[in-house]
Tab-separated table of C-alpha atoms and ligand atoms in Angstrom:
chain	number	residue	atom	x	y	z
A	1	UNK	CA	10.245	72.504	161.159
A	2	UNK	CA	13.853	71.236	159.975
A	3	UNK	CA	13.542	67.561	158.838
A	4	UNK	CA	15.727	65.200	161.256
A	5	UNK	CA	16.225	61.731	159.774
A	6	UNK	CA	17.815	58.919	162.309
A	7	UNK	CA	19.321	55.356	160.533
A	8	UNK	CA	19.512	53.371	163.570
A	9	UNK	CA	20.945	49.855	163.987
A	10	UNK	CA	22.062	47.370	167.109
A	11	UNK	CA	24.197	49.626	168.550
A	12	UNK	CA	21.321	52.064	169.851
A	13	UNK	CA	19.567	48.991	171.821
A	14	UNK	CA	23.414	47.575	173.434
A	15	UNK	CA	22.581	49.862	176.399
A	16	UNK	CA	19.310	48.547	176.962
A	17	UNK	CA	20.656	45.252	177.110
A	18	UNK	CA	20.250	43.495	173.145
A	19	UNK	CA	23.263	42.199	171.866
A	20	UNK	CA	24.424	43.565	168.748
A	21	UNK	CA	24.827	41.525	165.656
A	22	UNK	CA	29.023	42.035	165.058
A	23	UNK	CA	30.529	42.476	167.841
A	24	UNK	CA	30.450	38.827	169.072
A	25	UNK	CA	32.432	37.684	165.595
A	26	UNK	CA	29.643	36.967	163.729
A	27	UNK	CA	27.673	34.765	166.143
A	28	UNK	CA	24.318	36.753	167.452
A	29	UNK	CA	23.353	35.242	170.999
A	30	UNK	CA	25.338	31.986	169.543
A	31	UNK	CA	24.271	31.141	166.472
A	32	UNK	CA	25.350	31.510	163.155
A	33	UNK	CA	23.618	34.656	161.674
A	34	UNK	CA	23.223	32.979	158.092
A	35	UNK	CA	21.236	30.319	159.890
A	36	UNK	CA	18.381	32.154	162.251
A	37	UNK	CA	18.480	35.629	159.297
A	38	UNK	CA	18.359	33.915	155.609
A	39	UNK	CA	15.705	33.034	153.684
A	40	UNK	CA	18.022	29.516	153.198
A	41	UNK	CA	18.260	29.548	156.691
A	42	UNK	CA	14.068	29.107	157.392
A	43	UNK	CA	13.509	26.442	154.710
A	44	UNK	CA	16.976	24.661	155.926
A	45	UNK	CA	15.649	24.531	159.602
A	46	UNK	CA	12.179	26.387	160.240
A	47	UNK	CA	12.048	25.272	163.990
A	48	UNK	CA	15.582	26.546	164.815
A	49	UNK	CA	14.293	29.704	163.524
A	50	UNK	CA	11.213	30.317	165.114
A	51	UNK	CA	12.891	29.006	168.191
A	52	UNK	CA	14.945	31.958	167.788
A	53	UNK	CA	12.824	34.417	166.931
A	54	UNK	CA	10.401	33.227	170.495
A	55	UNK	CA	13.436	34.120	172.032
A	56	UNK	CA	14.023	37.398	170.756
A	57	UNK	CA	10.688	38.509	171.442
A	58	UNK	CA	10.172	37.097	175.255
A	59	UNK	CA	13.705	39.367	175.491
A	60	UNK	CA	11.365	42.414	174.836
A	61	UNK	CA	9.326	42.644	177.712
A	62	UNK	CA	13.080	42.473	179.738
A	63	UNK	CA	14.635	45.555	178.334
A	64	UNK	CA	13.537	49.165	178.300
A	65	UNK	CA	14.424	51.622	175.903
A	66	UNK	CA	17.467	53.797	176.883
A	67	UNK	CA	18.715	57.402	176.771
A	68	UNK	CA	19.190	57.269	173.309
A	69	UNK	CA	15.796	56.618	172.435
A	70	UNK	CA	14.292	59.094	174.764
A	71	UNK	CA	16.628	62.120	173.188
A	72	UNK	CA	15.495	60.673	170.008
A	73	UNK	CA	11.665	60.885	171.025
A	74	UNK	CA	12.423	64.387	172.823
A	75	UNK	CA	13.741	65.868	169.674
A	76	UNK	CA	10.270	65.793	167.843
A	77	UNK	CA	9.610	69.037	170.056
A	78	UNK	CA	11.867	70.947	167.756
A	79	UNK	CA	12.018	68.923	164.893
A	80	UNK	CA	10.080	66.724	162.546
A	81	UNK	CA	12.137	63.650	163.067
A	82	UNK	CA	11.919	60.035	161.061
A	83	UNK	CA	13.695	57.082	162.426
A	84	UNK	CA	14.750	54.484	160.533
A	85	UNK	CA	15.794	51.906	162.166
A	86	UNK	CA	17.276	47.933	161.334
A	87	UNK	CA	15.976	46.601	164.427
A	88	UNK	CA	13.189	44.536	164.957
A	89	UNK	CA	12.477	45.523	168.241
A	90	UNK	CA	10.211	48.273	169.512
A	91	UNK	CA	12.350	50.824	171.621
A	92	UNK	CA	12.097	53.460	169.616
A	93	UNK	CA	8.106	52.963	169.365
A	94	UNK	CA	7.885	52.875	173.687
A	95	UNK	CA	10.285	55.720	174.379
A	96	UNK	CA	7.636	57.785	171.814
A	97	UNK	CA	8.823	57.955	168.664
A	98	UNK	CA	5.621	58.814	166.385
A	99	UNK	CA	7.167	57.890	162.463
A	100	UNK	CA	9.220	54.976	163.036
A	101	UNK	CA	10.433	52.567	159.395
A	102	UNK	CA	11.836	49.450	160.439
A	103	UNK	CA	13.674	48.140	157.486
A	104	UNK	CA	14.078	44.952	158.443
A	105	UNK	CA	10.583	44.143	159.727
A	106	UNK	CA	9.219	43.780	163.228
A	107	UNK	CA	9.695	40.790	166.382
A	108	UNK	CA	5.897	41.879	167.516
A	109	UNK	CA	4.314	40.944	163.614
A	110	UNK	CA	4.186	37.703	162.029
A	111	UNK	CA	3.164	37.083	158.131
A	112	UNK	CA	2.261	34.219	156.143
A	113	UNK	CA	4.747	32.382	154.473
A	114	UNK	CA	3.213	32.627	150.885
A	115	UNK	CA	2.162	36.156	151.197
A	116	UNK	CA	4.432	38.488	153.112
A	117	UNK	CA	1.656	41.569	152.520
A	118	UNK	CA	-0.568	39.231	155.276
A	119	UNK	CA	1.044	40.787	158.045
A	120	UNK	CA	-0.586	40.297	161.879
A	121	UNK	CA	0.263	42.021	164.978
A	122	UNK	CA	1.591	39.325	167.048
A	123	UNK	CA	2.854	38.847	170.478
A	124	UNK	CA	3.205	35.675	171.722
A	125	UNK	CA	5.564	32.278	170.440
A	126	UNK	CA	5.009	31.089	166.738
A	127	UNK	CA	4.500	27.808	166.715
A	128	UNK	CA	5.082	25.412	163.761
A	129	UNK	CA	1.641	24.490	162.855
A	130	UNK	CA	0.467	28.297	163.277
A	131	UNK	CA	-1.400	29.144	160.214
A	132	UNK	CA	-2.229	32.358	158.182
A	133	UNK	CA	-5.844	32.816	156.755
A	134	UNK	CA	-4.695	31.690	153.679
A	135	UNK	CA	-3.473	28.401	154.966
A	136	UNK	CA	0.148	29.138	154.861
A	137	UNK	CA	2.496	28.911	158.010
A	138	UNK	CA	2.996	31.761	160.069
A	139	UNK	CA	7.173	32.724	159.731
A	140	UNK	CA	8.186	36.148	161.926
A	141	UNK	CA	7.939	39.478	159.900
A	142	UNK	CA	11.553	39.770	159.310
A	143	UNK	CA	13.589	40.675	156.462
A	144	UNK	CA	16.297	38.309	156.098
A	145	UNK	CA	19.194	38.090	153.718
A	146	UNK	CA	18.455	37.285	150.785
A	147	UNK	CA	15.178	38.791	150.383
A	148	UNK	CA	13.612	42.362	149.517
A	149	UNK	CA	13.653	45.189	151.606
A	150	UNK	CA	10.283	46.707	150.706
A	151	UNK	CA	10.778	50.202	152.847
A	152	UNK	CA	13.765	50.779	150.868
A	153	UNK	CA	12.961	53.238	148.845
A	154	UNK	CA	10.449	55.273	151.319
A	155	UNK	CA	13.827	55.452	153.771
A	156	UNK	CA	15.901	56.349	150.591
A	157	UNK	CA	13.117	59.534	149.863
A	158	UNK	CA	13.113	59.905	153.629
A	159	UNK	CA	17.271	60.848	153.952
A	160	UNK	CA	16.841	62.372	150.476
A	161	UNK	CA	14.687	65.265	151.995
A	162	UNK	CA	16.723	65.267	155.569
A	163	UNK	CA	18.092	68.844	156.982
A	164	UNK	CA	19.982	66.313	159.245
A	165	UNK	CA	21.053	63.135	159.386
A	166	UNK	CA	22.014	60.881	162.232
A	167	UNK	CA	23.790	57.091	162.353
A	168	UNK	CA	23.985	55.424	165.119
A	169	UNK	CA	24.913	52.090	166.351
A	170	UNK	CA	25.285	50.532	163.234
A	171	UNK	CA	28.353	48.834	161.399
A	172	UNK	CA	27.077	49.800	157.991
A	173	UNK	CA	27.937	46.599	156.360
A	174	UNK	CA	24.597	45.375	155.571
A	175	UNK	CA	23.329	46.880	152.383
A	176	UNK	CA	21.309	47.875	150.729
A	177	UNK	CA	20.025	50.390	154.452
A	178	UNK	CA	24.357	50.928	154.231
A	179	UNK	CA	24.162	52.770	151.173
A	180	UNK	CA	21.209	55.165	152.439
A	181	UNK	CA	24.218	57.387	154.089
A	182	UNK	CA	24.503	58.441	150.539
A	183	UNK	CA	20.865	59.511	149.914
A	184	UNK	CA	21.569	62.419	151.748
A	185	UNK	CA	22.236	65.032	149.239
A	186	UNK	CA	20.171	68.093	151.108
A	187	UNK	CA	21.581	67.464	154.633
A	188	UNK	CA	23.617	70.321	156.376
A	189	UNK	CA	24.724	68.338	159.401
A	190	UNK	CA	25.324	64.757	159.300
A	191	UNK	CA	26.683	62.559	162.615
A	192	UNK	CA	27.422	58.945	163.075
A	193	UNK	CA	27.376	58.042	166.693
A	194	UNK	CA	29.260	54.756	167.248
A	195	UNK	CA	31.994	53.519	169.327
A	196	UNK	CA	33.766	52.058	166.804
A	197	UNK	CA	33.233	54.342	163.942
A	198	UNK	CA	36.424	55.630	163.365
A	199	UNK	CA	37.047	52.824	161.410
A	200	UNK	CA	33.913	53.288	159.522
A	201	UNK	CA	34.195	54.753	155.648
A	202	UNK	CA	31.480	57.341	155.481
A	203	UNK	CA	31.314	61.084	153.289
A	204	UNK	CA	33.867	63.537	154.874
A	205	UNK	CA	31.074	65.836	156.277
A	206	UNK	CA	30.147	63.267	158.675
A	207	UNK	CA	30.914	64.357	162.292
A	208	UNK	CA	32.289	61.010	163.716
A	209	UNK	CA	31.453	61.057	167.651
A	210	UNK	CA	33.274	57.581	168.919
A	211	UNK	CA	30.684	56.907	171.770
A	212	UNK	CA	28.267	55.242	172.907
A	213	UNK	CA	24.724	55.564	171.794
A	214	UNK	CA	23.506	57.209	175.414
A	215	UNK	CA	26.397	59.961	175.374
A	216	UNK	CA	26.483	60.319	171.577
A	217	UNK	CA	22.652	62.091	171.836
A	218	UNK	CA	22.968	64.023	174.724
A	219	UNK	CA	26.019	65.617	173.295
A	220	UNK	CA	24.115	66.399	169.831
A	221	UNK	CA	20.987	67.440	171.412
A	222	UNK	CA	22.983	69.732	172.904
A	223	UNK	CA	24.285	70.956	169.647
A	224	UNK	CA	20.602	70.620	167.991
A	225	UNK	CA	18.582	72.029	170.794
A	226	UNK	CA	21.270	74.346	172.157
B	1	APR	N1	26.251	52.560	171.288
B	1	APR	C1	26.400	52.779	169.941
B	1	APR	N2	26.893	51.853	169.111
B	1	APR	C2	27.260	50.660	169.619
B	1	APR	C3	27.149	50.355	170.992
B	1	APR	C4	26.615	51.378	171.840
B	1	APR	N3	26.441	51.204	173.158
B	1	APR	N4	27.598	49.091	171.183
B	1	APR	C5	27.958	48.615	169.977
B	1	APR	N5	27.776	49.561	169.032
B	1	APR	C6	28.006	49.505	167.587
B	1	APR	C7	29.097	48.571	167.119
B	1	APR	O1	30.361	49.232	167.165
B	1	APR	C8	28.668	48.257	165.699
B	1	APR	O2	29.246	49.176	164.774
B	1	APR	O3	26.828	49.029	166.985
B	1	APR	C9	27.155	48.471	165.716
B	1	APR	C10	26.354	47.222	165.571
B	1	APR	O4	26.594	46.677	164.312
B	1	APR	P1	25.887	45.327	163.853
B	1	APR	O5	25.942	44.345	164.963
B	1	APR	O6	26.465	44.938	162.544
B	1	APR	O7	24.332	45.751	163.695
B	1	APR	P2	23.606	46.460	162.490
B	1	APR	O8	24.494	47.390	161.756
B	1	APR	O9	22.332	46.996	163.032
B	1	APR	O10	23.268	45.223	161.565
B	1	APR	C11	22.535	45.429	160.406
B	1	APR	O11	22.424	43.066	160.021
B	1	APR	O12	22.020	40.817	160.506
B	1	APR	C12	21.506	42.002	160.023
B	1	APR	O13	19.234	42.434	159.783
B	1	APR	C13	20.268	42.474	160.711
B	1	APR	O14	19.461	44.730	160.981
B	1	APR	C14	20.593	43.910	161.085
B	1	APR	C15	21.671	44.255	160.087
């Protein structure tokens, strides 16, 4: 099977009803990002951020994954496909998606402030007071700016070894997951799928397709599954 690598960002979840993080100038659901996504951000404010972060998740049982996701999901018939994704929520995971990196951590985890490998599958609000086992308070399983992005380099081997490779919904200013568009040395076919991308610098054999996630894969399954 032909190895089919997705980097997806906010874009791909817009339709099912998540704001992105750019289009609103820099605020995300009104806040500054620096505050709610830096590590500065937690220790300026910790309760601000969980607050937050309680809100993003109760948003998760409110949205469904969309069209995009399902293509995405569909195309494992025919291909071995990876996603990896920047968001923190888990569309790709419900629409069926089987090998899913997310770069940037998950809403539905939380880990311990002193140790991020003490990672917990967690659903409800974090509270301040919430404790690991090792005594520590429990922060969301995020990866904010300014600190490592340990999947890095599994996502970089992942769009090294990519037949195809497909962007979508993202604005490709966050790096280092920008610079994985450049990883992807072996790939015959590469597509970015945004509405906005033809302002976007990527390689010249990208195929840019200026639409929305939902009507960007249906018109390159139709090209992939023929
Ligand atoms: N379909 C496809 N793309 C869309 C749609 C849609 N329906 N609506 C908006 N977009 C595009 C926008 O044009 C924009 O290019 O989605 C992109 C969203 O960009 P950002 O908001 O910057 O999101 P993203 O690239 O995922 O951000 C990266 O920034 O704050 C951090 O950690 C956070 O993972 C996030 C990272």
């Amino acid at each position: 099977m032909q190895k089919l690598v997705i980097l997806s960002g906010a874009g791909i979840s817009q339709e099912s009803g998540i704001s992105t993080f750019r289009d609103a100038n820099g605020l995300w659901e009104n806040h500054d990002i620096m505050e709610v996504a830096s590590i500065q951000g937690w220790h300026n404010n910790p309760e601000l951020v969980l607050d937050f972060y309680n809100q993003r998740r109760r948003q998760l049982v409110e949205v469904i994954p969309n069209k995009a996701h399902t293509i995405i999901a569909q195309l494992e018939d025919q291909y071995e496909v990876t996603v990896i994704t920047q968001n923190v929520d888990d569309l790709h995971e419900r629409s069926g998606s089987s090998r899913v990196i997310h770069l940037h951590g998950e809403l539905y985890k939380a880990c311990s402030e002193g140790n991020k490998n003490l990672v917990l599958d967690w659903k409800e609000d974090i509270k301040l007071g919430d404790l690991a086992e090792d005594g520590s308070q429990l922060r969301p399983f995020i990866v904010w700016f300014g600190e490592d992005v340990p999947l890095l380099d599994l996502a970089a081997d992942m769009v090294y070894d990519a037949d195809i490779l497909i962007v979508i919904g993202t604005s490709l200013q966050v790096y280092p997951a920008a610079n994985l568009i450049h990883f992807a040395h072996n790939a015959k076919r590469k597509y970015i799928i945004d509405p906005h991308c033809q302002d976007y610098t990527v390689p010249s054999d990208f195929v840019k397709l200026a639409m929305k996630a939902t009507e960007g894969m249906a018109k390159v399954r139709d090209e992939l599954v023929g």
